[in-house]
Amino acid sequence: MAKLYSYLSFDNAKESMEYYKEVFGATLLKRMSMDENMAKEWGITTDNLEDTTIHGGFVILGNTIFCSDRDSKSEPFSSSVTMMLDFNSEDAEEVAALEALYKNVTESGVEIIDELKEQFWGGKMGIIKDKYGLVWMFHAQPYSNLAQ
């Protein structure tokens, strides 16, 4: 069965990956820089190719997010781009891990849109905007609450 992964593009994916490592506790996956032939083919300067990212990724709470540098013709992020960490588990340790991640992230100076708190549907939810303008929804809810 095919898997679906989030794939983000940044002005500087190398820098962004380091940000998510520091602020979100992400584990970094291999990052591939553009080589000289690719750069020439795509009309990109060959200066500082070691800082370019043609493909990379990171893992947050066991979830893989891939990324690359944004094409110069691409639009930047807007608040309409939303990343949701919808964490559903019966395991109290996993829910605690999400709560700890939210606490760490909010202590880093991100914009808090909504505090992580109990919701009327039985889960917890909190929303932040990171330094790149990505809106992240943290959501924790036991599976048993979804069936009701």
PDB file of N, CA and C in Angstrom, residues 22-129:
ATOM      1  N   GLU A  22      15.970  21.729  16.323  1.00  0.00           N
ATOM      2  CA  GLU A  22      16.147  22.477  17.570  1.00  0.00           C
ATOM      3  C   GLU A  22      14.823  22.716  18.298  1.00  0.00           C
ATOM      4  N   VAL A  23      13.808  23.182  17.580  1.00  0.00           N
ATOM      5  CA  VAL A  23      12.564  23.617  18.218  1.00  0.00           C
ATOM      6  C   VAL A  23      11.572  22.467  18.417  1.00  0.00           C
ATOM      7  N   PHE A  24      11.448  21.572  17.449  1.00  0.00           N
ATOM      8  CA  PHE A  24      10.478  20.486  17.526  1.00  0.00           C
ATOM      9  C   PHE A  24      11.101  19.162  17.975  1.00  0.00           C
ATOM     10  N   GLY A  25      12.417  19.148  18.178  1.00  0.00           N
ATOM     11  CA  GLY A  25      13.080  17.903  18.558  1.00  0.00           C
ATOM     12  C   GLY A  25      13.119  16.888  17.440  1.00  0.00           C
ATOM     13  N   ALA A  26      13.064  17.355  16.212  1.00  0.00           N
ATOM     14  CA  ALA A  26      13.049  16.452  15.053  1.00  0.00           C
ATOM     15  C   ALA A  26      14.365  15.702  14.927  1.00  0.00           C
ATOM     16  N   THR A  27      14.258  14.501  14.404  1.00  0.00           N
ATOM     17  CA  THR A  27      15.424  13.724  14.010  1.00  0.00           C
ATOM     18  C   THR A  27      15.606  13.978  12.519  1.00  0.00           C
ATOM     19  N   LEU A  28      16.813  14.366  12.137  1.00  0.00           N
ATOM     20  CA  LEU A  28      17.043  14.684  10.731  1.00  0.00           C
ATOM     21  C   LEU A  28      17.365  13.429   9.935  1.00  0.00           C
ATOM     22  N   LEU A  29      16.783  13.356   8.745  1.00  0.00           N
ATOM     23  CA  LEU A  29      17.093  12.301   7.795  1.00  0.00           C
ATOM     24  C   LEU A  29      18.177  12.813   6.859  1.00  0.00           C
ATOM     25  N   LYS A  30      18.595  11.995   5.965  1.00  0.00           N
ATOM     26  CA  LYS A  30      19.621  12.403   5.007  1.00  0.00           C
ATOM     27  C   LYS A  30      19.138  13.597   4.185  1.00  0.00           C
ATOM     28  N   ARG A  31      20.046  14.544   3.954  1.00  0.00           N
ATOM     29  CA  ARG A  31      19.752  15.710   3.129  1.00  0.00           C
ATOM     30  C   ARG A  31      20.680  15.669   1.923  1.00  0.00           C
ATOM     31  N   MET A  32      20.094  15.777   0.736  1.00  0.00           N
ATOM     32  CA  MET A  32      20.887  15.736  -0.492  1.00  0.00           C
ATOM     33  C   MET A  32      21.005  17.144  -1.067  1.00  0.00           C
ATOM     34  N   SER A  33      22.233  17.557  -1.275  1.00  0.00           N
ATOM     35  CA  SER A  33      22.481  18.854  -1.907  1.00  0.00           C
ATOM     36  C   SER A  33      22.411  18.710  -3.418  1.00  0.00           C
ATOM     37  N   MET A  34      22.147  19.827  -4.072  1.00  0.00           N
ATOM     38  CA  MET A  34      22.125  19.849  -5.529  1.00  0.00           C
ATOM     39  C   MET A  34      23.565  19.731  -6.030  1.00  0.00           C
ATOM     40  N   ASP A  35      23.765  18.969  -7.091  1.00  0.00           N
ATOM     41  CA  ASP A  35      25.118  18.898  -7.642  1.00  0.00           C
ATOM     42  C   ASP A  35      25.275  19.945  -8.748  1.00  0.00           C
ATOM     43  N   GLU A  36      26.476  20.112  -9.205  1.00  0.00           N
ATOM     44  CA  GLU A  36      26.795  21.161 -10.177  1.00  0.00           C
ATOM     45  C   GLU A  36      26.029  20.982 -11.488  1.00  0.00           C
ATOM     46  N   ASN A  37      25.887  19.740 -11.950  1.00  0.00           N
ATOM     47  CA  ASN A  37      25.152  19.487 -13.195  1.00  0.00           C
ATOM     48  C   ASN A  37      23.684  19.888 -13.072  1.00  0.00           C
ATOM     49  N   MET A  38      23.054  19.538 -11.941  1.00  0.00           N
ATOM     50  CA  MET A  38      21.654  19.932 -11.715  1.00  0.00           C
ATOM     51  C   MET A  38      21.517  21.447 -11.709  1.00  0.00           C
ATOM     52  N   ALA A  39      22.406  22.093 -10.980  1.00  0.00           N
ATOM     53  CA  ALA A  39      22.350  23.555 -10.863  1.00  0.00           C
ATOM     54  C   ALA A  39      22.454  24.198 -12.245  1.00  0.00           C
ATOM     55  N   LYS A  40      23.377  23.743 -13.054  1.00  0.00           N
ATOM     56  CA  LYS A  40      23.537  24.304 -14.396  1.00  0.00           C
ATOM     57  C   LYS A  40      22.294  24.044 -15.245  1.00  0.00           C
ATOM     58  N   GLU A  41      21.756  22.833 -15.157  1.00  0.00           N
ATOM     59  CA  GLU A  41      20.559  22.470 -15.922  1.00  0.00           C
ATOM     60  C   GLU A  41      19.360  23.341 -15.531  1.00  0.00           C
ATOM     61  N   TRP A  42      19.239  23.671 -14.261  1.00  0.00           N
ATOM     62  CA  TRP A  42      18.111  24.452 -13.767  1.00  0.00           C
ATOM     63  C   TRP A  42      18.391  25.944 -13.693  1.00  0.00           C
ATOM     64  N   GLY A  43      19.571  26.352 -14.162  1.00  0.00           N
ATOM     65  CA  GLY A  43      19.893  27.778 -14.188  1.00  0.00           C
ATOM     66  C   GLY A  43      20.127  28.377 -12.815  1.00  0.00           C
ATOM     67  N   ILE A  44      20.655  27.580 -11.909  1.00  0.00           N
ATOM     68  CA  ILE A  44      20.917  28.030 -10.543  1.00  0.00           C
ATOM     69  C   ILE A  44      22.421  28.204 -10.381  1.00  0.00           C
ATOM     70  N   THR A  45      22.820  29.239  -9.632  1.00  0.00           N
ATOM     71  CA  THR A  45      24.242  29.474  -9.406  1.00  0.00           C
ATOM     72  C   THR A  45      24.872  28.270  -8.708  1.00  0.00           C
ATOM     73  N   THR A  46      26.120  27.999  -9.033  1.00  0.00           N
ATOM     74  CA  THR A  46      26.815  26.863  -8.430  1.00  0.00           C
ATOM     75  C   THR A  46      27.547  27.264  -7.149  1.00  0.00           C
ATOM     76  N   ASP A  47      27.386  28.509  -6.717  1.00  0.00           N
ATOM     77  CA  ASP A  47      27.969  28.958  -5.448  1.00  0.00           C
ATOM     78  C   ASP A  47      27.235  28.293  -4.288  1.00  0.00           C
ATOM     79  N   ASN A  48      27.956  27.825  -3.300  1.00  0.00           N
ATOM     80  CA  ASN A  48      27.388  27.279  -2.061  1.00  0.00           C
ATOM     81  C   ASN A  48      26.408  26.129  -2.292  1.00  0.00           C
ATOM     82  N   LEU A  49      26.706  25.234  -3.204  1.00  0.00           N
ATOM     83  CA  LEU A  49      25.815  24.102  -3.460  1.00  0.00           C
ATOM     84  C   LEU A  49      25.623  23.231  -2.218  1.00  0.00           C
ATOM     85  N   GLU A  50      26.616  23.240  -1.309  1.00  0.00           N
ATOM     86  CA  GLU A  50      26.486  22.441  -0.082  1.00  0.00           C
ATOM     87  C   GLU A  50      25.338  22.940   0.805  1.00  0.00           C
ATOM     88  N   ASP A  51      24.865  24.159   0.585  1.00  0.00           N
ATOM     89  CA  ASP A  51      23.746  24.700   1.360  1.00  0.00           C
ATOM     90  C   ASP A  51      22.394  24.483   0.690  1.00  0.00           C
ATOM     91  N   THR A  52      22.393  23.924  -0.514  1.00  0.00           N
ATOM     92  CA  THR A  52      21.124  23.667  -1.209  1.00  0.00           C
ATOM     93  C   THR A  52      20.568  22.315  -0.789  1.00  0.00           C
ATOM     94  N   THR A  53      19.264  22.153  -0.941  1.00  0.00           N
ATOM     95  CA  THR A  53      18.630  20.864  -0.622  1.00  0.00           C
ATOM     96  C   THR A  53      17.689  20.493  -1.761  1.00  0.00           C
ATOM     97  N   ILE A  54      18.027  19.419  -2.453  1.00  0.00           N
ATOM     98  CA  ILE A  54      17.166  18.909  -3.505  1.00  0.00           C
ATOM     99  C   ILE A  54      16.151  17.928  -2.902  1.00  0.00           C
ATOM    100  N   HIS A  55      16.530  17.300  -1.782  1.00  0.00           N
ATOM    101  CA  HIS A  55      15.608  16.413  -1.055  1.00  0.00           C
ATOM    102  C   HIS A  55      16.182  16.173   0.334  1.00  0.00           C
ATOM    103  N   GLY A  56      15.314  16.234   1.318  1.00  0.00           N
ATOM    104  CA  GLY A  56      15.705  15.956   2.700  1.00  0.00           C
ATOM    105  C   GLY A  56      14.470  15.602   3.488  1.00  0.00           C
ATOM    106  N   GLY A  57      14.654  15.427   4.754  1.00  0.00           N
ATOM    107  CA  GLY A  57      13.505  15.120   5.582  1.00  0.00           C
ATOM    108  C   GLY A  57      13.852  15.087   7.047  1.00  0.00           C
ATOM    109  N   PHE A  58      12.809  15.041   7.849  1.00  0.00           N
ATOM    110  CA  PHE A  58      12.975  14.953   9.298  1.00  0.00           C
ATOM    111  C   PHE A  58      11.786  14.194   9.866  1.00  0.00           C
ATOM    112  N   VAL A  59      11.956  13.732  11.105  1.00  0.00           N
ATOM    113  CA  VAL A  59      10.938  12.928  11.771  1.00  0.00           C
ATOM    114  C   VAL A  59      10.566  13.610  13.081  1.00  0.00           C
ATOM    115  N   ILE A  60       9.265  13.819  13.291  1.00  0.00           N
ATOM    116  CA  ILE A  60       8.745  14.372  14.535  1.00  0.00           C
ATOM    117  C   ILE A  60       7.759  13.360  15.112  1.00  0.00           C
ATOM    118  N   LEU A  61       8.025  12.911  16.333  1.00  0.00           N
ATOM    119  CA  LEU A  61       7.173  11.920  17.003  1.00  0.00           C
ATOM    120  C   LEU A  61       6.852  10.731  16.091  1.00  0.00           C
ATOM    121  N   GLY A  62       7.867  10.246  15.380  1.00  0.00           N
ATOM    122  CA  GLY A  62       7.710   9.068  14.538  1.00  0.00           C
ATOM    123  C   GLY A  62       7.085   9.329  13.181  1.00  0.00           C
ATOM    124  N   ASN A  63       6.809  10.590  12.849  1.00  0.00           N
ATOM    125  CA  ASN A  63       6.170  10.942  11.580  1.00  0.00           C
ATOM    126  C   ASN A  63       7.164  11.641  10.667  1.00  0.00           C
ATOM    127  N   THR A  64       7.301  11.149   9.452  1.00  0.00           N
ATOM    128  CA  THR A  64       8.267  11.674   8.496  1.00  0.00           C
ATOM    129  C   THR A  64       7.676  12.818   7.693  1.00  0.00           C
ATOM    130  N   ILE A  65       8.447  13.894   7.586  1.00  0.00           N
ATOM    131  CA  ILE A  65       8.090  15.040   6.746  1.00  0.00           C
ATOM    132  C   ILE A  65       9.278  15.271   5.810  1.00  0.00           C
ATOM    133  N   PHE A  66       9.027  15.244   4.520  1.00  0.00           N
ATOM    134  CA  PHE A  66      10.077  15.482   3.549  1.00  0.00           C
ATOM    135  C   PHE A  66      10.095  16.959   3.164  1.00  0.00           C
ATOM    136  N   CYS A  67      11.235  17.402   2.634  1.00  0.00           N
ATOM    137  CA  CYS A  67      11.336  18.811   2.247  1.00  0.00           C
ATOM    138  C   CYS A  67      12.428  19.012   1.207  1.00  0.00           C
ATOM    139  N   SER A  68      12.394  20.196   0.613  1.00  0.00           N
ATOM    140  CA  SER A  68      13.421  20.603  -0.339  1.00  0.00           C
ATOM    141  C   SER A  68      13.423  22.128  -0.394  1.00  0.00           C
ATOM    142  N   ASP A  69      14.396  22.655  -1.130  1.00  0.00           N
ATOM    143  CA  ASP A  69      14.398  24.094  -1.378  1.00  0.00           C
ATOM    144  C   ASP A  69      13.266  24.426  -2.332  1.00  0.00           C
ATOM    145  N   ARG A  70      12.699  25.589  -2.138  1.00  0.00           N
ATOM    146  CA  ARG A  70      11.606  26.078  -2.977  1.00  0.00           C
ATOM    147  C   ARG A  70      12.180  26.582  -4.301  1.00  0.00           C
ATOM    148  N   ASP A  71      11.482  26.257  -5.363  1.00  0.00           N
ATOM    149  CA  ASP A  71      11.802  26.803  -6.683  1.00  0.00           C
ATOM    150  C   ASP A  71      11.614  28.313  -6.625  1.00  0.00           C
ATOM    151  N   SER A  72      12.480  29.057  -7.255  1.00  0.00           N
ATOM    152  CA  SER A  72      12.400  30.527  -7.197  1.00  0.00           C
ATOM    153  C   SER A  72      11.084  31.065  -7.757  1.00  0.00           C
ATOM    154  N   LYS A  73      10.358  30.250  -8.527  1.00  0.00           N
ATOM    155  CA  LYS A  73       9.078  30.683  -9.091  1.00  0.00           C
ATOM    156  C   LYS A  73       7.895  30.340  -8.182  1.00  0.00           C
ATOM    157  N   SER A  74       8.152  29.567  -7.117  1.00  0.00           N
ATOM    158  CA  SER A  74       7.082  29.131  -6.224  1.00  0.00           C
ATOM    159  C   SER A  74       6.660  30.242  -5.278  1.00  0.00           C
ATOM    160  N   GLU A  75       5.408  30.164  -4.874  1.00  0.00           N
ATOM    161  CA  GLU A  75       4.870  31.111  -3.902  1.00  0.00           C
ATOM    162  C   GLU A  75       5.378  30.765  -2.511  1.00  0.00           C
ATOM    163  N   PRO A  76       5.592  31.751  -1.655  1.00  0.00           N
ATOM    164  CA  PRO A  76       5.984  31.463  -0.273  1.00  0.00           C
ATOM    165  C   PRO A  76       4.799  30.905   0.515  1.00  0.00           C
ATOM    166  N   PHE A  77       5.089  30.414   1.713  1.00  0.00           N
ATOM    167  CA  PHE A  77       4.020  29.911   2.586  1.00  0.00           C
ATOM    168  C   PHE A  77       3.046  31.019   2.899  1.00  0.00           C
ATOM    169  N   SER A  78       1.852  30.633   3.210  1.00  0.00           N
ATOM    170  CA  SER A  78       0.865  31.583   3.703  1.00  0.00           C
ATOM    171  C   SER A  78       0.157  30.914   4.878  1.00  0.00           C
ATOM    172  N   SER A  79      -0.634  31.668   5.578  1.00  0.00           N
ATOM    173  CA  SER A  79      -1.325  31.087   6.727  1.00  0.00           C
ATOM    174  C   SER A  79      -2.373  30.061   6.294  1.00  0.00           C
ATOM    175  N   SER A  80      -2.618  29.936   4.995  1.00  0.00           N
ATOM    176  CA  SER A  80      -3.563  28.923   4.535  1.00  0.00           C
ATOM    177  C   SER A  80      -2.909  27.549   4.455  1.00  0.00           C
ATOM    178  N   VAL A  81      -1.574  27.488   4.571  1.00  0.00           N
ATOM    179  CA  VAL A  81      -0.870  26.213   4.598  1.00  0.00           C
ATOM    180  C   VAL A  81      -0.860  25.746   6.044  1.00  0.00           C
ATOM    181  N   THR A  82      -1.457  24.598   6.316  1.00  0.00           N
ATOM    182  CA  THR A  82      -1.577  24.125   7.687  1.00  0.00           C
ATOM    183  C   THR A  82      -1.007  22.728   7.816  1.00  0.00           C
ATOM    184  N   MET A  83      -0.184  22.540   8.819  1.00  0.00           N
ATOM    185  CA  MET A  83       0.330  21.225   9.145  1.00  0.00           C
ATOM    186  C   MET A  83      -0.373  20.808  10.431  1.00  0.00           C
ATOM    187  N   MET A  84      -1.001  19.660  10.434  1.00  0.00           N
ATOM    188  CA  MET A  84      -1.704  19.221  11.628  1.00  0.00           C
ATOM    189  C   MET A  84      -1.045  17.971  12.175  1.00  0.00           C
ATOM    190  N   LEU A  85      -0.629  18.021  13.426  1.00  0.00           N
ATOM    191  CA  LEU A  85      -0.162  16.837  14.115  1.00  0.00           C
ATOM    192  C   LEU A  85      -1.362  16.270  14.847  1.00  0.00           C
ATOM    193  N   ASP A  86      -2.093  15.411  14.192  1.00  0.00           N
ATOM    194  CA  ASP A  86      -3.294  14.824  14.762  1.00  0.00           C
ATOM    195  C   ASP A  86      -2.872  13.520  15.413  1.00  0.00           C
ATOM    196  N   PHE A  87      -2.695  13.552  16.705  1.00  0.00           N
ATOM    197  CA  PHE A  87      -2.099  12.461  17.460  1.00  0.00           C
ATOM    198  C   PHE A  87      -3.193  11.710  18.184  1.00  0.00           C
ATOM    199  N   ASN A  88      -3.579  10.569  17.680  1.00  0.00           N
ATOM    200  CA  ASN A  88      -4.650   9.771  18.274  1.00  0.00           C
ATOM    201  C   ASN A  88      -4.052   8.520  18.892  1.00  0.00           C
ATOM    202  N   SER A  89      -4.267   8.348  20.179  1.00  0.00           N
ATOM    203  CA  SER A  89      -3.679   7.206  20.846  1.00  0.00           C
ATOM    204  C   SER A  89      -4.404   6.907  22.141  1.00  0.00           C
ATOM    205  N   GLU A  90      -4.438   5.644  22.506  1.00  0.00           N
ATOM    206  CA  GLU A  90      -4.934   5.224  23.812  1.00  0.00           C
ATOM    207  C   GLU A  90      -3.797   5.265  24.833  1.00  0.00           C
ATOM    208  N   ASP A  91      -2.577   5.430  24.360  1.00  0.00           N
ATOM    209  CA  ASP A  91      -1.389   5.361  25.195  1.00  0.00           C
ATOM    210  C   ASP A  91      -1.106   6.714  25.847  1.00  0.00           C
ATOM    211  N   ALA A  92      -1.184   6.759  27.159  1.00  0.00           N
ATOM    212  CA  ALA A  92      -0.968   8.007  27.897  1.00  0.00           C
ATOM    213  C   ALA A  92       0.444   8.548  27.682  1.00  0.00           C
ATOM    214  N   GLU A  93       1.434   7.668  27.486  1.00  0.00           N
ATOM    215  CA  GLU A  93       2.811   8.119  27.247  1.00  0.00           C
ATOM    216  C   GLU A  93       2.919   8.863  25.912  1.00  0.00           C
ATOM    217  N   GLU A  94       2.219   8.389  24.901  1.00  0.00           N
ATOM    218  CA  GLU A  94       2.257   9.054  23.596  1.00  0.00           C
ATOM    219  C   GLU A  94       1.574  10.414  23.659  1.00  0.00           C
ATOM    220  N   VAL A  95       0.454  10.491  24.355  1.00  0.00           N
ATOM    221  CA  VAL A  95      -0.226  11.775  24.517  1.00  0.00           C
ATOM    222  C   VAL A  95       0.671  12.724  25.304  1.00  0.00           C
ATOM    223  N   ALA A  96       1.341  12.218  26.324  1.00  0.00           N
ATOM    224  CA  ALA A  96       2.273  13.036  27.107  1.00  0.00           C
ATOM    225  C   ALA A  96       3.423  13.536  26.237  1.00  0.00           C
ATOM    226  N   ALA A  97       3.880  12.703  25.285  1.00  0.00           N
ATOM    227  CA  ALA A  97       4.959  13.121  24.380  1.00  0.00           C
ATOM    228  C   ALA A  97       4.505  14.291  23.509  1.00  0.00           C
ATOM    229  N   LEU A  98       3.263  14.253  23.038  1.00  0.00           N
ATOM    230  CA  LEU A  98       2.733  15.351  22.239  1.00  0.00           C
ATOM    231  C   LEU A  98       2.613  16.615  23.081  1.00  0.00           C
ATOM    232  N   GLU A  99       2.137  16.466  24.300  1.00  0.00           N
ATOM    233  CA  GLU A  99       2.017  17.618  25.197  1.00  0.00           C
ATOM    234  C   GLU A  99       3.390  18.224  25.492  1.00  0.00           C
ATOM    235  N   ALA A 100       4.393  17.373  25.690  1.00  0.00           N
ATOM    236  CA  ALA A 100       5.756  17.852  25.943  1.00  0.00           C
ATOM    237  C   ALA A 100       6.309  18.570  24.714  1.00  0.00           C
ATOM    238  N   LEU A 101       6.035  18.037  23.529  1.00  0.00           N
ATOM    239  CA  LEU A 101       6.481  18.692  22.297  1.00  0.00           C
ATOM    240  C   LEU A 101       5.838  20.065  22.169  1.00  0.00           C
ATOM    241  N   TYR A 102       4.545  20.159  22.412  1.00  0.00           N
ATOM    242  CA  TYR A 102       3.840  21.444  22.337  1.00  0.00           C
ATOM    243  C   TYR A 102       4.464  22.440  23.314  1.00  0.00           C
ATOM    244  N   LYS A 103       4.751  21.997  24.528  1.00  0.00           N
ATOM    245  CA  LYS A 103       5.361  22.871  25.541  1.00  0.00           C
ATOM    246  C   LYS A 103       6.725  23.375  25.061  1.00  0.00           C
ATOM    247  N   ASN A 104       7.561  22.462  24.551  1.00  0.00           N
ATOM    248  CA  ASN A 104       8.890  22.850  24.060  1.00  0.00           C
ATOM    249  C   ASN A 104       8.787  23.840  22.908  1.00  0.00           C
ATOM    250  N   VAL A 105       7.889  23.563  21.976  1.00  0.00           N
ATOM    251  CA  VAL A 105       7.736  24.423  20.799  1.00  0.00           C
ATOM    252  C   VAL A 105       7.260  25.814  21.212  1.00  0.00           C
ATOM    253  N   THR A 106       6.283  25.875  22.117  1.00  0.00           N
ATOM    254  CA  THR A 106       5.744  27.182  22.503  1.00  0.00           C
ATOM    255  C   THR A 106       6.735  27.992  23.334  1.00  0.00           C
ATOM    256  N   GLU A 107       7.694  27.333  23.952  1.00  0.00           N
ATOM    257  CA  GLU A 107       8.721  28.043  24.713  1.00  0.00           C
ATOM    258  C   GLU A 107       9.806  28.618  23.808  1.00  0.00           C
ATOM    259  N   SER A 108       9.771  28.302  22.525  1.00  0.00           N
ATOM    260  CA  SER A 108      10.812  28.753  21.588  1.00  0.00           C
ATOM    261  C   SER A 108      10.495  30.084  20.930  1.00  0.00           C
ATOM    262  N   GLY A 109       9.348  30.672  21.257  1.00  0.00           N
ATOM    263  CA  GLY A 109       9.019  31.973  20.694  1.00  0.00           C
ATOM    264  C   GLY A 109       8.112  31.925  19.480  1.00  0.00           C
ATOM    265  N   VAL A 110       7.456  30.802  19.222  1.00  0.00           N
ATOM    266  CA  VAL A 110       6.493  30.743  18.125  1.00  0.00           C
ATOM    267  C   VAL A 110       5.247  31.532  18.515  1.00  0.00           C
ATOM    268  N   GLU A 111       4.426  31.843  17.526  1.00  0.00           N
ATOM    269  CA  GLU A 111       3.167  32.532  17.803  1.00  0.00           C
ATOM    270  C   GLU A 111       2.133  31.496  18.247  1.00  0.00           C
ATOM    271  N   ILE A 112       1.594  31.678  19.441  1.00  0.00           N
ATOM    272  CA  ILE A 112       0.555  30.773  19.944  1.00  0.00           C
ATOM    273  C   ILE A 112      -0.796  31.314  19.486  1.00  0.00           C
ATOM    274  N   ILE A 113      -1.475  30.538  18.682  1.00  0.00           N
ATOM    275  CA  ILE A 113      -2.797  30.926  18.199  1.00  0.00           C
ATOM    276  C   ILE A 113      -3.859  30.438  19.177  1.00  0.00           C
ATOM    277  N   ASP A 114      -3.678  29.211  19.683  1.00  0.00           N
ATOM    278  CA  ASP A 114      -4.620  28.644  20.651  1.00  0.00           C
ATOM    279  C   ASP A 114      -3.841  27.713  21.575  1.00  0.00           C
ATOM    280  N   GLU A 115      -3.953  27.932  22.871  1.00  0.00           N
ATOM    281  CA  GLU A 115      -3.281  27.082  23.859  1.00  0.00           C
ATOM    282  C   GLU A 115      -3.779  25.638  23.735  1.00  0.00           C
ATOM    283  N   LEU A 116      -2.896  24.691  24.021  1.00  0.00           N
ATOM    284  CA  LEU A 116      -3.287  23.290  24.071  1.00  0.00           C
ATOM    285  C   LEU A 116      -4.183  23.092  25.292  1.00  0.00           C
ATOM    286  N   LYS A 117      -5.451  22.739  25.051  1.00  0.00           N
ATOM    287  CA  LYS A 117      -6.400  22.573  26.160  1.00  0.00           C
ATOM    288  C   LYS A 117      -7.491  21.589  25.762  1.00  0.00           C
ATOM    289  N   GLU A 118      -8.199  21.114  26.781  1.00  0.00           N
ATOM    290  CA  GLU A 118      -9.315  20.188  26.572  1.00  0.00           C
ATOM    291  C   GLU A 118     -10.371  20.850  25.691  1.00  0.00           C
ATOM    292  N   GLN A 119     -10.950  20.036  24.782  1.00  0.00           N
ATOM    293  CA  GLN A 119     -11.974  20.528  23.868  1.00  0.00           C
ATOM    294  C   GLN A 119     -13.302  19.820  24.152  1.00  0.00           C
ATOM    295  N   PHE A 120     -14.376  20.386  23.677  1.00  0.00           N
ATOM    296  CA  PHE A 120     -15.706  19.824  23.944  1.00  0.00           C
ATOM    297  C   PHE A 120     -15.890  18.423  23.381  1.00  0.00           C
ATOM    298  N   TRP A 121     -15.110  18.034  22.365  1.00  0.00           N
ATOM    299  CA  TRP A 121     -15.279  16.714  21.748  1.00  0.00           C
ATOM    300  C   TRP A 121     -14.471  15.633  22.462  1.00  0.00           C
ATOM    301  N   GLY A 122     -13.735  16.005  23.522  1.00  0.00           N
ATOM    302  CA  GLY A 122     -13.026  15.009  24.303  1.00  0.00           C
ATOM    303  C   GLY A 122     -11.543  14.937  24.062  1.00  0.00           C
ATOM    304  N   GLY A 123     -11.030  15.656  23.092  1.00  0.00           N
ATOM    305  CA  GLY A 123      -9.597  15.676  22.842  1.00  0.00           C
ATOM    306  C   GLY A 123      -8.972  16.957  23.360  1.00  0.00           C
ATOM    307  N   LYS A 124      -7.670  17.076  23.144  1.00  0.00           N
ATOM    308  CA  LYS A 124      -6.949  18.307  23.440  1.00  0.00           C
ATOM    309  C   LYS A 124      -6.468  18.870  22.115  1.00  0.00           C
ATOM    310  N   MET A 125      -6.452  20.195  22.005  1.00  0.00           N
ATOM    311  CA  MET A 125      -5.981  20.815  20.779  1.00  0.00           C
ATOM    312  C   MET A 125      -5.294  22.134  21.106  1.00  0.00           C
ATOM    313  N   GLY A 126      -4.227  22.422  20.371  1.00  0.00           N
ATOM    314  CA  GLY A 126      -3.527  23.690  20.451  1.00  0.00           C
ATOM    315  C   GLY A 126      -2.970  24.028  19.090  1.00  0.00           C
ATOM    316  N   ILE A 127      -2.867  25.315  18.761  1.00  0.00           N
ATOM    317  CA  ILE A 127      -2.422  25.739  17.433  1.00  0.00           C
ATOM    318  C   ILE A 127      -1.331  26.788  17.582  1.00  0.00           C
ATOM    319  N   ILE A 128      -0.260  26.627  16.785  1.00  0.00           N
ATOM    320  CA  ILE A 128       0.835  27.607  16.773  1.00  0.00           C
ATOM    321  C   ILE A 128       1.192  27.952  15.327  1.00  0.00           C
ATOM    322  N   LYS A 129       1.898  29.065  15.156  1.00  0.00           N
ATOM    323  CA  LYS A 129       2.472  29.417  13.857  1.00  0.00           C
ATOM    324  C   LYS A 129       3.981  29.489  14.046  1.00  0.00           C
TER     325      LYS A 129
END
